Amino acid sequence: MNTTVLPDTAPAAVTTDARARSAALEEEVLRSPGRFRVLTGDRPTGRLHLGHYFGTLHNRVRLQDLGAELFVIVADYQVLTDRDVADDLPGHVEELVLDHLAIGVDPARSTIFAHSAVPALHQLMLPFLSLVSVAELNRNPTVKDEIAHSRQSAVSGLMFTYPVHQAADILFCKANLVPVGQDQLPHLEVTRTVARRFNARYGEGVFPEPEALLSHAPLLLGTDGTKMSKSRGNAVTLAASADETARLLRGAKTDSERHIAYDPVHRPEVSSLLLLAALCQGRTPEEVAAGIGSGGAAALKGTVTEAVNEHLAPIRARRAAYARDRTYLREVLREGNERARAVADATLAEVRTVMNSRY
Ligand code: TRP
C-alpha cells in the first residue's frame, strides 16, 4: 500500500500547480471532450447567485456542450456538516435543479441527482475512511477554516470526514474531471489519495485519480462590498426579478469619485460592478468604464443593472417556465437519481469483488 501522507504544501504553491494543470486540462477537453466524465455540485442551501453563475455554473454548461459527460450532485447530506438542522431542504434541492435547468444543463445528456438518493455511494465511504489517517483529516485547511467559522457549538465527526464522503461523491461514477473553486482543492487531494491507495491495496485501475479543473472565478463582490454570499443578502440571485435586481444594485456600495475607472486595488466596489457588467456583455471592464466616463455612480449602476437584466432575461424566463412545472422538475430529479444509482451499484459491486467481500 502507498503510505505517503498528504503533502503539507503551502496553499499558494498548490494553486499555482493546479492553475498550470487546469490550463493543460482545458486544452485536452477541447481536443477530446469524450474522454472526460465530469462531476461537480453544490450544497443545497439556497438560490444560486451571479457569483456562482460566472464562477462555476456557466462552465458546467460549457463542458456539457463541448461533449463531456456531466454529473451534477446536489449534496444534500453535506449540508449537515455546518448546520444542526437544514431548513426547507426539499425546497433548496428543487431550487438548485431549477437553476441548472435554467442555465442550460440538459437532463437528456447530463445527470442531476441528490446525494441522499444514492445509497451505494455512501457505502463506498467505509472502505475509503479506512484509507486515510486521522492526522490527514485533521490537516485539511478547508475543514479547519469551516470549523473556525462554524455556527455549531461542537465540531461533529462529519465535519472531519466529509472530504472522504466527497471522495465517494466523485469516485462512485469514476469521474476524472472535477471543476471546483480553490477552496475545494484539499478535498480533491483527499479524493486522489483515496483512489491511489484503494487501487494499490485492492486492484490497479479500479478508480481514476480525478483532477481539479479550477474555475477562473472572477472576484465579484456583494453589493455591500464584502464577499458575495447567499447568507449576507448582498447577492443578485439568478431567480431575482428585474426590479429586485435594480433595487439591489441601486443600493450597491460605490465611492464618491465621479470618474468611473477600472482599478480593482484602489476602487474595489466600482471595479466589481464594472466587471459584472463586462461579464454580462462579453466586454472588458475597461471598455465598460470608458462608456460611462464621468457619469458617476448612478450611471454605473444603471449600466450594470441593464447588463445583468439583459443577460439573465432568457435564463430567468426558462427558470420561471420550469418552476411552473413541478411534475417535470421532480421527474428530472427522479431520473437523475435512478441513473446515479445504477452507476453507484455497479461501482459498489466492483469494489466488493476486489475487496473479496461478495457473499
Ligand atoms: N463541497 C462542495 C461545496 O461546498 C459541494 C460538493 C459536494 C462537491 N460533493 C462534491 C463539489 C463533489 C465537487 C465534487 O461547494
mmCIF file of C-alpha atoms and ligand atoms in Angstrom:
data_model
loop_
_atom_site.group_PDB
_atom_site.id
_atom_site.type_symbol
_atom_site.label_atom_id
_atom_site.label_comp_id
_atom_site.label_asym_id
_atom_site.label_seq_id
_atom_site.Cartn_x
_atom_site.Cartn_y
_atom_site.Cartn_z
ATOM 1 C CA MET A 1 0.000 0.000 0.000
ATOM 2 C CA ASN A 2 1.094 3.513 -0.672
ATOM 3 C CA THR A 3 1.668 5.025 2.756
ATOM 4 C CA THR A 4 2.676 8.538 1.810
ATOM 5 C CA VAL A 5 0.722 11.176 3.642
ATOM 6 C CA LEU A 6 -0.914 14.199 2.100
ATOM 7 C CA PRO A 7 1.719 16.763 1.200
ATOM 8 C CA ASP A 8 1.727 19.720 3.568
ATOM 9 C CA THR A 9 2.168 22.096 0.674
ATOM 10 C CA ALA A 10 1.540 25.785 1.127
ATOM 11 C CA PRO A 11 -1.822 26.703 -0.452
ATOM 12 C CA ALA A 12 -0.190 29.237 -2.786
ATOM 13 C CA ALA A 13 2.085 26.589 -4.305
ATOM 14 C CA VAL A 14 -0.808 24.161 -4.663
ATOM 15 C CA THR A 15 -2.764 26.797 -6.506
ATOM 16 C CA THR A 16 -0.005 27.639 -8.952
ATOM 17 C CA ASP A 17 0.406 23.965 -9.831
ATOM 18 C CA ALA A 18 -3.325 23.491 -10.066
ATOM 19 C CA ARG A 19 -3.631 26.514 -12.344
ATOM 20 C CA ALA A 20 -0.991 25.258 -14.736
ATOM 21 C CA ARG A 21 -2.558 21.801 -14.753
ATOM 22 C CA SER A 22 -6.033 23.267 -15.299
ATOM 23 C CA ALA A 23 -4.826 25.164 -18.353
ATOM 24 C CA ALA A 24 -3.434 21.927 -19.818
ATOM 25 C CA LEU A 25 -6.670 20.115 -18.983
ATOM 26 C CA GLU A 26 -8.693 22.834 -20.697
ATOM 27 C CA GLU A 27 -6.798 22.134 -23.901
ATOM 28 C CA GLU A 28 -7.323 18.420 -23.536
ATOM 29 C CA VAL A 29 -11.059 18.902 -23.065
ATOM 30 C CA LEU A 30 -11.170 20.933 -26.263
ATOM 31 C CA ARG A 31 -9.238 18.221 -28.131
ATOM 32 C CA SER A 32 -11.115 15.177 -26.849
ATOM 33 C CA PRO A 33 -14.125 16.042 -24.701
ATOM 34 C CA GLY A 34 -15.408 12.471 -24.858
ATOM 35 C CA ARG A 35 -12.539 11.331 -22.623
ATOM 36 C CA PHE A 36 -13.942 13.233 -19.688
ATOM 37 C CA ARG A 37 -16.540 12.363 -17.134
ATOM 38 C CA VAL A 38 -17.164 15.499 -15.123
ATOM 39 C CA LEU A 39 -18.657 15.573 -11.650
ATOM 40 C CA THR A 40 -19.314 18.669 -9.628
ATOM 41 C CA GLY A 41 -22.032 20.152 -7.492
ATOM 42 C CA ASP A 42 -23.176 22.226 -4.577
ATOM 43 C CA ARG A 43 -24.728 22.090 -1.157
ATOM 44 C CA PRO A 44 -28.417 22.961 -1.398
ATOM 45 C CA THR A 45 -28.537 25.940 0.929
ATOM 46 C CA GLY A 46 -30.414 28.475 -1.173
ATOM 47 C CA ARG A 47 -30.718 30.020 -4.587
ATOM 48 C CA LEU A 48 -27.589 30.436 -6.656
ATOM 49 C CA HIS A 49 -26.345 33.927 -7.430
ATOM 50 C CA LEU A 50 -24.247 35.742 -10.009
ATOM 51 C CA GLY A 51 -21.023 34.789 -8.256
ATOM 52 C CA HIS A 52 -21.893 31.105 -8.674
ATOM 53 C CA TYR A 53 -23.066 31.694 -12.216
ATOM 54 C CA PHE A 54 -19.925 33.358 -13.530
ATOM 55 C CA GLY A 55 -17.668 31.335 -11.229
ATOM 56 C CA THR A 56 -18.840 27.799 -11.946
ATOM 57 C CA LEU A 57 -22.313 27.310 -13.381
ATOM 58 C CA HIS A 58 -21.801 28.515 -16.911
ATOM 59 C CA ASN A 59 -18.622 26.457 -17.081
ATOM 60 C CA ARG A 60 -20.677 23.319 -16.389
ATOM 61 C CA VAL A 61 -22.895 24.032 -19.342
ATOM 62 C CA ARG A 62 -19.865 24.780 -21.485
ATOM 63 C CA LEU A 63 -18.304 21.393 -20.641
ATOM 64 C CA GLN A 64 -21.591 19.637 -21.352
ATOM 65 C CA ASP A 65 -21.958 21.415 -24.684
ATOM 66 C CA LEU A 66 -18.385 20.575 -25.644
ATOM 67 C CA GLY A 67 -19.335 16.925 -25.292
ATOM 68 C CA ALA A 68 -18.040 15.887 -21.876
ATOM 69 C CA GLU A 69 -20.301 13.705 -19.770
ATOM 70 C CA LEU A 70 -21.663 15.767 -16.878
ATOM 71 C CA PHE A 71 -22.862 14.702 -13.424
ATOM 72 C CA VAL A 72 -24.212 17.393 -11.112
ATOM 73 C CA ILE A 73 -24.535 16.394 -7.479
ATOM 74 C CA VAL A 74 -26.966 18.127 -5.184
ATOM 75 C CA ALA A 75 -25.056 17.423 -1.988
ATOM 76 C CA ASP A 76 -27.905 17.425 0.491
ATOM 77 C CA TYR A 77 -26.169 15.307 3.139
ATOM 78 C CA GLN A 78 -23.213 17.684 3.093
ATOM 79 C CA VAL A 79 -25.471 20.438 4.399
ATOM 80 C CA LEU A 80 -25.327 18.646 7.753
ATOM 81 C CA THR A 81 -21.644 19.475 8.160
ATOM 82 C CA ASP A 82 -22.237 23.076 9.111
ATOM 83 C CA ARG A 83 -25.750 23.271 10.448
ATOM 84 C CA ASP A 84 -27.793 21.420 13.018
ATOM 85 C CA VAL A 85 -30.988 21.378 11.025
ATOM 86 C CA ALA A 86 -31.486 22.046 7.359
ATOM 87 C CA ASP A 87 -34.347 24.439 6.816
ATOM 88 C CA ASP A 88 -36.555 23.570 3.843
ATOM 89 C CA LEU A 89 -34.164 21.068 2.300
ATOM 90 C CA PRO A 90 -36.633 19.829 -0.354
ATOM 91 C CA GLY A 91 -37.209 23.431 -1.430
ATOM 92 C CA HIS A 92 -33.489 24.127 -1.712
ATOM 93 C CA VAL A 93 -32.920 20.933 -3.682
ATOM 94 C CA GLU A 94 -35.600 21.944 -6.176
ATOM 95 C CA GLU A 95 -34.168 25.458 -6.466
ATOM 96 C CA LEU A 96 -30.780 24.006 -7.366
ATOM 97 C CA VAL A 97 -32.278 21.785 -10.031
ATOM 98 C CA LEU A 98 -34.206 24.768 -11.400
ATOM 99 C CA ASP A 99 -31.068 26.905 -11.532
ATOM 100 C CA HIS A 100 -29.281 24.206 -13.524
ATOM 101 C CA LEU A 101 -32.124 23.683 -15.971
ATOM 102 C CA ALA A 102 -32.430 27.430 -16.430
ATOM 103 C CA ILE A 103 -28.784 27.886 -17.408
ATOM 104 C CA GLY A 104 -28.918 25.049 -19.911
ATOM 105 C CA VAL A 105 -27.932 21.814 -18.196
ATOM 106 C CA ASP A 106 -29.772 19.294 -20.334
ATOM 107 C CA PRO A 107 -31.159 16.286 -18.442
ATOM 108 C CA ALA A 108 -31.160 14.247 -21.646
ATOM 109 C CA ARG A 109 -27.365 14.444 -21.757
ATOM 110 C CA SER A 110 -26.411 15.203 -18.165
ATOM 111 C CA THR A 111 -27.295 13.674 -14.810
ATOM 112 C CA ILE A 112 -28.559 15.823 -11.935
ATOM 113 C CA PHE A 113 -29.076 13.847 -8.755
ATOM 114 C CA ALA A 114 -29.380 14.149 -4.992
ATOM 115 C CA HIS A 115 -26.760 12.676 -2.774
ATOM 116 C CA SER A 116 -29.117 11.053 -0.301
ATOM 117 C CA ALA A 117 -30.959 9.181 -3.058
ATOM 118 C CA VAL A 118 -27.924 7.028 -3.901
ATOM 119 C CA PRO A 119 -27.296 4.531 -1.062
ATOM 120 C CA ALA A 120 -24.395 2.704 -2.754
ATOM 121 C CA LEU A 121 -22.456 5.967 -2.964
ATOM 122 C CA HIS A 122 -22.463 6.266 0.811
ATOM 123 C CA GLN A 123 -21.402 2.688 1.256
ATOM 124 C CA LEU A 124 -18.134 3.496 -0.501
ATOM 125 C CA MET A 125 -17.270 5.830 2.333
ATOM 126 C CA LEU A 126 -16.498 2.988 4.729
ATOM 127 C CA PRO A 127 -13.569 1.421 2.872
ATOM 128 C CA PHE A 128 -12.455 4.924 1.880
ATOM 129 C CA LEU A 129 -12.308 6.029 5.528
ATOM 130 C CA SER A 130 -10.001 3.117 6.257
ATOM 131 C CA LEU A 131 -7.503 4.532 3.768
ATOM 132 C CA VAL A 132 -6.853 7.897 5.389
ATOM 133 C CA SER A 133 -5.357 8.720 8.754
ATOM 134 C CA VAL A 134 -6.879 10.888 11.443
ATOM 135 C CA ALA A 135 -3.816 13.130 11.155
ATOM 136 C CA GLU A 136 -4.556 13.687 7.472
ATOM 137 C CA LEU A 137 -8.197 14.513 8.171
ATOM 138 C CA ASN A 138 -7.025 16.960 10.809
ATOM 139 C CA ARG A 139 -4.791 18.819 8.407
ATOM 140 C CA ASN A 140 -7.394 19.756 5.763
ATOM 141 C CA PRO A 141 -7.202 23.572 5.521
ATOM 142 C CA THR A 142 -10.750 23.969 4.168
ATOM 143 C CA VAL A 143 -12.160 21.937 7.054
ATOM 144 C CA LYS A 144 -10.093 23.988 9.524
ATOM 145 C CA ASP A 145 -11.483 27.162 8.041
ATOM 146 C CA GLU A 146 -15.038 25.865 8.205
ATOM 147 C CA ILE A 147 -14.584 24.861 11.833
ATOM 148 C CA ALA A 148 -13.294 28.358 12.604
ATOM 149 C CA HIS A 149 -16.453 29.864 11.079
ATOM 150 C CA SER A 150 -18.888 27.184 12.200
ATOM 151 C CA ARG A 151 -22.133 28.079 13.921
ATOM 152 C CA GLN A 152 -22.264 24.715 15.630
ATOM 153 C CA SER A 153 -21.318 24.578 19.284
ATOM 154 C CA ALA A 154 -19.267 21.395 18.866
ATOM 155 C CA VAL A 155 -17.355 20.042 15.900
ATOM 156 C CA SER A 156 -19.047 16.909 14.589
ATOM 157 C CA GLY A 157 -17.386 13.779 13.257
ATOM 158 C CA LEU A 158 -18.962 14.543 9.901
ATOM 159 C CA MET A 159 -17.055 17.815 9.728
ATOM 160 C CA PHE A 160 -13.780 15.868 9.767
ATOM 161 C CA THR A 161 -14.900 13.101 7.473
ATOM 162 C CA TYR A 162 -16.981 14.862 4.839
ATOM 163 C CA PRO A 163 -13.986 15.272 2.498
ATOM 164 C CA VAL A 164 -13.826 11.460 2.373
ATOM 165 C CA HIS A 165 -17.553 11.433 1.711
ATOM 166 C CA GLN A 166 -16.858 13.851 -1.117
ATOM 167 C CA ALA A 167 -14.306 11.372 -2.467
ATOM 168 C CA ALA A 168 -17.191 8.907 -2.687
ATOM 169 C CA ASP A 169 -19.289 11.556 -4.484
ATOM 170 C CA ILE A 170 -16.608 11.787 -7.118
ATOM 171 C CA LEU A 171 -15.368 8.217 -7.352
ATOM 172 C CA PHE A 172 -18.732 6.438 -7.393
ATOM 173 C CA CYS A 173 -19.073 7.428 -11.044
ATOM 174 C CA LYS A 174 -15.336 7.296 -11.744
ATOM 175 C CA ALA A 175 -15.285 10.944 -12.711
ATOM 176 C CA ASN A 176 -11.898 12.100 -13.944
ATOM 177 C CA LEU A 177 -12.518 15.841 -14.004
ATOM 178 C CA VAL A 178 -13.891 17.955 -11.170
ATOM 179 C CA PRO A 179 -14.479 21.656 -11.836
ATOM 180 C CA VAL A 180 -14.138 23.405 -8.487
ATOM 181 C CA GLY A 181 -13.034 26.576 -6.806
ATOM 182 C CA GLN A 182 -9.759 26.838 -4.977
ATOM 183 C CA ASP A 183 -11.271 26.031 -1.563
ATOM 184 C CA GLN A 184 -12.105 22.532 -2.808
ATOM 185 C CA LEU A 185 -8.533 21.614 -3.790
ATOM 186 C CA PRO A 186 -7.769 19.927 -0.440
ATOM 187 C CA HIS A 187 -10.827 17.698 -0.947
ATOM 188 C CA LEU A 188 -9.631 16.788 -4.431
ATOM 189 C CA GLU A 189 -6.279 15.849 -2.908
ATOM 190 C CA VAL A 190 -8.087 13.551 -0.447
ATOM 191 C CA THR A 191 -10.009 12.022 -3.354
ATOM 192 C CA ARG A 192 -6.836 11.359 -5.327
ATOM 193 C CA THR A 193 -5.157 9.859 -2.271
ATOM 194 C CA VAL A 194 -8.136 7.578 -1.638
ATOM 195 C CA ALA A 195 -8.219 6.451 -5.270
ATOM 196 C CA ARG A 196 -4.475 5.772 -5.349
ATOM 197 C CA ARG A 197 -4.437 3.857 -2.084
ATOM 198 C CA PHE A 198 -7.556 1.867 -2.944
ATOM 199 C CA ASN A 199 -6.037 0.800 -6.233
ATOM 200 C CA ALA A 200 -2.717 -0.049 -4.588
ATOM 201 C CA ARG A 201 -4.384 -2.143 -1.914
ATOM 202 C CA TYR A 202 -7.200 -3.841 -3.825
ATOM 203 C CA GLY A 203 -6.566 -3.704 -7.528
ATOM 204 C CA GLU A 204 -4.983 -1.346 -10.010
ATOM 205 C CA GLY A 205 -7.273 0.560 -12.273
ATOM 206 C CA VAL A 206 -10.463 0.424 -10.214
ATOM 207 C CA PHE A 207 -10.600 4.184 -9.705
ATOM 208 C CA PRO A 208 -9.197 7.035 -11.784
ATOM 209 C CA GLU A 209 -7.284 9.791 -9.981
ATOM 210 C CA PRO A 210 -9.570 12.693 -10.758
ATOM 211 C CA GLU A 211 -8.150 16.109 -11.484
ATOM 212 C CA ALA A 212 -9.384 19.508 -10.434
ATOM 213 C CA LEU A 213 -10.360 21.959 -13.122
ATOM 214 C CA LEU A 214 -10.016 25.300 -11.407
ATOM 215 C CA SER A 215 -12.686 27.731 -12.445
ATOM 216 C CA HIS A 216 -11.497 31.167 -13.460
ATOM 217 C CA ALA A 217 -13.732 32.565 -10.774
ATOM 218 C CA PRO A 218 -13.817 36.310 -11.273
ATOM 219 C CA LEU A 219 -13.848 38.052 -7.923
ATOM 220 C CA LEU A 220 -17.292 39.594 -7.729
ATOM 221 C CA LEU A 221 -18.112 41.444 -4.546
ATOM 222 C CA GLY A 222 -21.544 41.628 -2.993
ATOM 223 C CA THR A 223 -23.467 44.896 -3.087
ATOM 224 C CA ASP A 224 -22.069 45.802 0.347
ATOM 225 C CA GLY A 225 -18.504 45.486 -0.886
ATOM 226 C CA THR A 226 -17.810 42.234 1.008
ATOM 227 C CA LYS A 227 -17.650 38.682 -0.378
ATOM 228 C CA MET A 228 -20.776 37.794 -2.334
ATOM 229 C CA SER A 229 -22.698 35.266 -0.301
ATOM 230 C CA LYS A 230 -26.155 33.740 -0.027
ATOM 231 C CA SER A 231 -26.361 34.384 3.677
ATOM 232 C CA ARG A 232 -25.344 38.059 3.587
ATOM 233 C CA GLY A 233 -28.212 39.182 1.389
ATOM 234 C CA ASN A 234 -25.749 41.052 -0.832
ATOM 235 C CA ALA A 235 -26.087 38.973 -3.978
ATOM 236 C CA VAL A 236 -28.250 39.103 -7.090
ATOM 237 C CA THR A 237 -29.724 35.624 -7.491
ATOM 238 C CA LEU A 238 -30.467 34.054 -10.851
ATOM 239 C CA ALA A 239 -34.084 33.862 -9.764
ATOM 240 C CA ALA A 240 -34.429 37.544 -8.801
ATOM 241 C CA SER A 241 -36.792 39.695 -10.863
ATOM 242 C CA ALA A 242 -35.533 42.607 -12.962
ATOM 243 C CA ASP A 243 -36.997 45.011 -10.381
ATOM 244 C CA GLU A 244 -35.360 43.267 -7.441
ATOM 245 C CA THR A 245 -32.089 43.331 -9.352
ATOM 246 C CA ALA A 246 -32.440 47.079 -9.975
ATOM 247 C CA ARG A 247 -33.233 47.732 -6.316
ATOM 248 C CA LEU A 248 -30.308 45.686 -5.052
ATOM 249 C CA LEU A 249 -27.837 47.257 -7.466
ATOM 250 C CA ARG A 250 -29.129 50.769 -6.782
ATOM 251 C CA GLY A 251 -28.127 50.238 -3.156
ATOM 252 C CA ALA A 252 -24.691 48.915 -4.061
ATOM 253 C CA LYS A 253 -21.703 50.446 -2.311
ATOM 254 C CA THR A 254 -19.516 52.589 -4.588
ATOM 255 C CA ASP A 255 -17.278 55.611 -3.925
ATOM 256 C CA SER A 256 -17.594 59.355 -4.346
ATOM 257 C CA GLU A 257 -15.346 59.786 -7.371
ATOM 258 C CA ARG A 258 -17.392 60.800 -10.417
ATOM 259 C CA HIS A 259 -14.986 59.477 -12.982
ATOM 260 C CA ILE A 260 -15.537 55.740 -13.369
ATOM 261 C CA ALA A 261 -12.393 53.683 -13.943
ATOM 262 C CA TYR A 262 -11.404 50.061 -13.534
ATOM 263 C CA ASP A 263 -8.977 49.926 -10.623
ATOM 264 C CA PRO A 264 -9.584 46.761 -8.553
ATOM 265 C CA VAL A 265 -6.896 47.626 -5.978
ATOM 266 C CA HIS A 266 -7.953 51.155 -5.099
ATOM 267 C CA ARG A 267 -11.616 51.081 -6.090
ATOM 268 C CA PRO A 268 -12.775 47.513 -5.414
ATOM 269 C CA GLU A 269 -16.545 48.200 -5.299
ATOM 270 C CA VAL A 270 -16.677 50.232 -8.509
ATOM 271 C CA SER A 271 -14.395 47.729 -10.232
ATOM 272 C CA SER A 272 -16.505 44.763 -9.186
ATOM 273 C CA LEU A 273 -19.597 46.414 -10.694
ATOM 274 C CA LEU A 274 -17.678 47.141 -13.893
ATOM 275 C CA LEU A 275 -16.534 43.520 -14.011
ATOM 276 C CA LEU A 276 -20.089 42.298 -13.557
ATOM 277 C CA ALA A 277 -21.348 44.413 -16.464
ATOM 278 C CA ALA A 278 -18.372 43.307 -18.546
ATOM 279 C CA LEU A 279 -19.041 39.604 -17.899
ATOM 280 C CA CYS A 280 -22.669 40.062 -18.914
ATOM 281 C CA GLN A 281 -21.796 41.926 -22.087
ATOM 282 C CA GLY A 282 -18.707 39.978 -23.145
ATOM 283 C CA ARG A 283 -16.598 43.142 -22.957
ATOM 284 C CA THR A 284 -13.644 44.187 -20.825
ATOM 285 C CA PRO A 285 -14.256 46.187 -17.641
ATOM 286 C CA GLU A 286 -12.124 48.982 -19.118
ATOM 287 C CA GLU A 287 -14.462 49.224 -22.098
ATOM 288 C CA VAL A 288 -17.473 49.439 -19.816
ATOM 289 C CA ALA A 289 -15.737 52.138 -17.758
ATOM 290 C CA ALA A 290 -14.887 54.144 -20.874
ATOM 291 C CA GLY A 291 -18.554 54.101 -21.862
ATOM 292 C CA ILE A 292 -19.539 55.634 -18.533
ATOM 293 C CA GLY A 293 -16.707 58.141 -18.210
ATOM 294 C CA SER A 294 -17.630 60.849 -15.731
ATOM 295 C CA GLY A 295 -21.242 59.778 -15.345
ATOM 296 C CA GLY A 296 -20.667 58.826 -11.717
ATOM 297 C CA ALA A 297 -22.087 56.017 -9.606
ATOM 298 C CA ALA A 298 -25.678 56.453 -10.790
ATOM 299 C CA ALA A 299 -24.733 55.933 -14.434
ATOM 300 C CA LEU A 300 -22.557 52.977 -13.469
ATOM 301 C CA LYS A 301 -25.392 51.327 -11.580
ATOM 302 C CA GLY A 302 -27.765 51.952 -14.476
ATOM 303 C CA THR A 303 -25.368 50.306 -16.886
ATOM 304 C CA VAL A 304 -24.779 47.318 -14.619
ATOM 305 C CA THR A 305 -28.477 46.806 -13.949
ATOM 306 C CA GLU A 306 -29.295 46.848 -17.623
ATOM 307 C CA ALA A 307 -26.433 44.489 -18.451
ATOM 308 C CA VAL A 308 -27.393 41.980 -15.755
ATOM 309 C CA ASN A 309 -31.098 42.054 -16.532
ATOM 310 C CA GLU A 310 -30.500 41.681 -20.240
ATOM 311 C CA HIS A 311 -28.073 38.798 -19.807
ATOM 312 C CA LEU A 312 -30.278 36.967 -17.324
ATOM 313 C CA ALA A 313 -33.596 37.566 -19.107
ATOM 314 C CA PRO A 314 -33.614 34.303 -21.122
ATOM 315 C CA ILE A 315 -32.295 32.340 -18.123
ATOM 316 C CA ARG A 316 -34.973 33.811 -15.890
ATOM 317 C CA ALA A 317 -37.687 33.131 -18.446
ATOM 318 C CA ARG A 318 -36.646 29.480 -18.648
ATOM 319 C CA ARG A 319 -36.415 29.279 -14.875
ATOM 320 C CA ALA A 320 -39.931 30.641 -14.456
ATOM 321 C CA ALA A 321 -41.298 28.198 -17.030
ATOM 322 C CA TYR A 322 -39.669 25.220 -15.291
ATOM 323 C CA ALA A 323 -40.778 26.497 -11.889
ATOM 324 C CA ARG A 324 -44.392 26.262 -13.034
ATOM 325 C CA ASP A 325 -43.935 22.600 -13.953
ATOM 326 C CA ARG A 326 -43.154 20.862 -10.678
ATOM 327 C CA THR A 327 -44.027 17.472 -12.150
ATOM 328 C CA TYR A 328 -41.315 17.822 -14.767
ATOM 329 C CA LEU A 329 -38.869 19.062 -12.149
ATOM 330 C CA ARG A 330 -39.435 16.060 -9.936
ATOM 331 C CA GLU A 331 -39.184 13.796 -12.973
ATOM 332 C CA VAL A 332 -35.758 15.235 -13.854
ATOM 333 C CA LEU A 333 -34.526 14.543 -10.357
ATOM 334 C CA ARG A 334 -36.105 11.083 -10.214
ATOM 335 C CA GLU A 335 -34.445 10.080 -13.475
ATOM 336 C CA GLY A 336 -31.125 11.573 -12.424
ATOM 337 C CA ASN A 337 -31.272 9.695 -9.123
ATOM 338 C CA GLU A 338 -32.039 6.479 -10.936
ATOM 339 C CA ARG A 339 -29.124 6.892 -13.335
ATOM 340 C CA ALA A 340 -26.767 7.727 -10.472
ATOM 341 C CA ARG A 341 -28.000 4.700 -8.522
ATOM 342 C CA ALA A 342 -27.293 2.359 -11.431
ATOM 343 C CA VAL A 343 -23.757 3.730 -11.757
ATOM 344 C CA ALA A 344 -23.155 3.571 -7.989
ATOM 345 C CA ASP A 345 -24.491 -0.002 -7.752
ATOM 346 C CA ALA A 346 -22.100 -1.131 -10.477
ATOM 347 C CA THR A 347 -19.140 0.556 -8.778
ATOM 348 C CA LEU A 348 -20.037 -0.907 -5.392
ATOM 349 C CA ALA A 349 -20.317 -4.385 -6.929
ATOM 350 C CA GLU A 350 -16.852 -3.972 -8.400
ATOM 351 C CA VAL A 351 -15.492 -2.700 -5.087
ATOM 352 C CA ARG A 352 -16.961 -5.684 -3.267
ATOM 353 C CA THR A 353 -15.395 -8.044 -5.766
ATOM 354 C CA VAL A 354 -11.900 -6.628 -5.491
ATOM 355 C CA MET A 355 -12.232 -6.405 -1.698
ATOM 356 C CA ASN A 356 -13.160 -10.060 -1.679
ATOM 357 C CA SER A 357 -16.404 -9.386 0.118
ATOM 358 C CA ARG A 358 -19.112 -10.856 -2.072
ATOM 359 C CA TYR A 359 -21.084 -13.445 -0.199
HETATM 360 N N1 TRP B 1 -18.118 20.739 -1.126
HETATM 361 C C1 TRP B 1 -18.782 21.353 -2.245
HETATM 362 C C2 TRP B 1 -19.193 22.759 -1.841
HETATM 363 O O1 TRP B 1 -19.341 23.048 -0.669
HETATM 364 C C3 TRP B 1 -20.008 20.594 -2.706
HETATM 365 C C4 TRP B 1 -19.704 19.213 -3.169
HETATM 366 C C5 TRP B 1 -20.143 18.054 -2.589
HETATM 367 C C6 TRP B 1 -18.901 18.836 -4.285
HETATM 368 N N2 TRP B 1 -19.679 16.986 -3.261
HETATM 369 C C7 TRP B 1 -18.909 17.416 -4.311
HETATM 370 C C8 TRP B 1 -18.171 19.556 -5.243
HETATM 371 C C9 TRP B 1 -18.184 16.723 -5.268
HETATM 372 C C10 TRP B 1 -17.445 18.842 -6.203
HETATM 373 C C11 TRP B 1 -17.463 17.425 -6.207
HETATM 374 O O2 TRP B 1 -19.418 23.578 -2.692
#
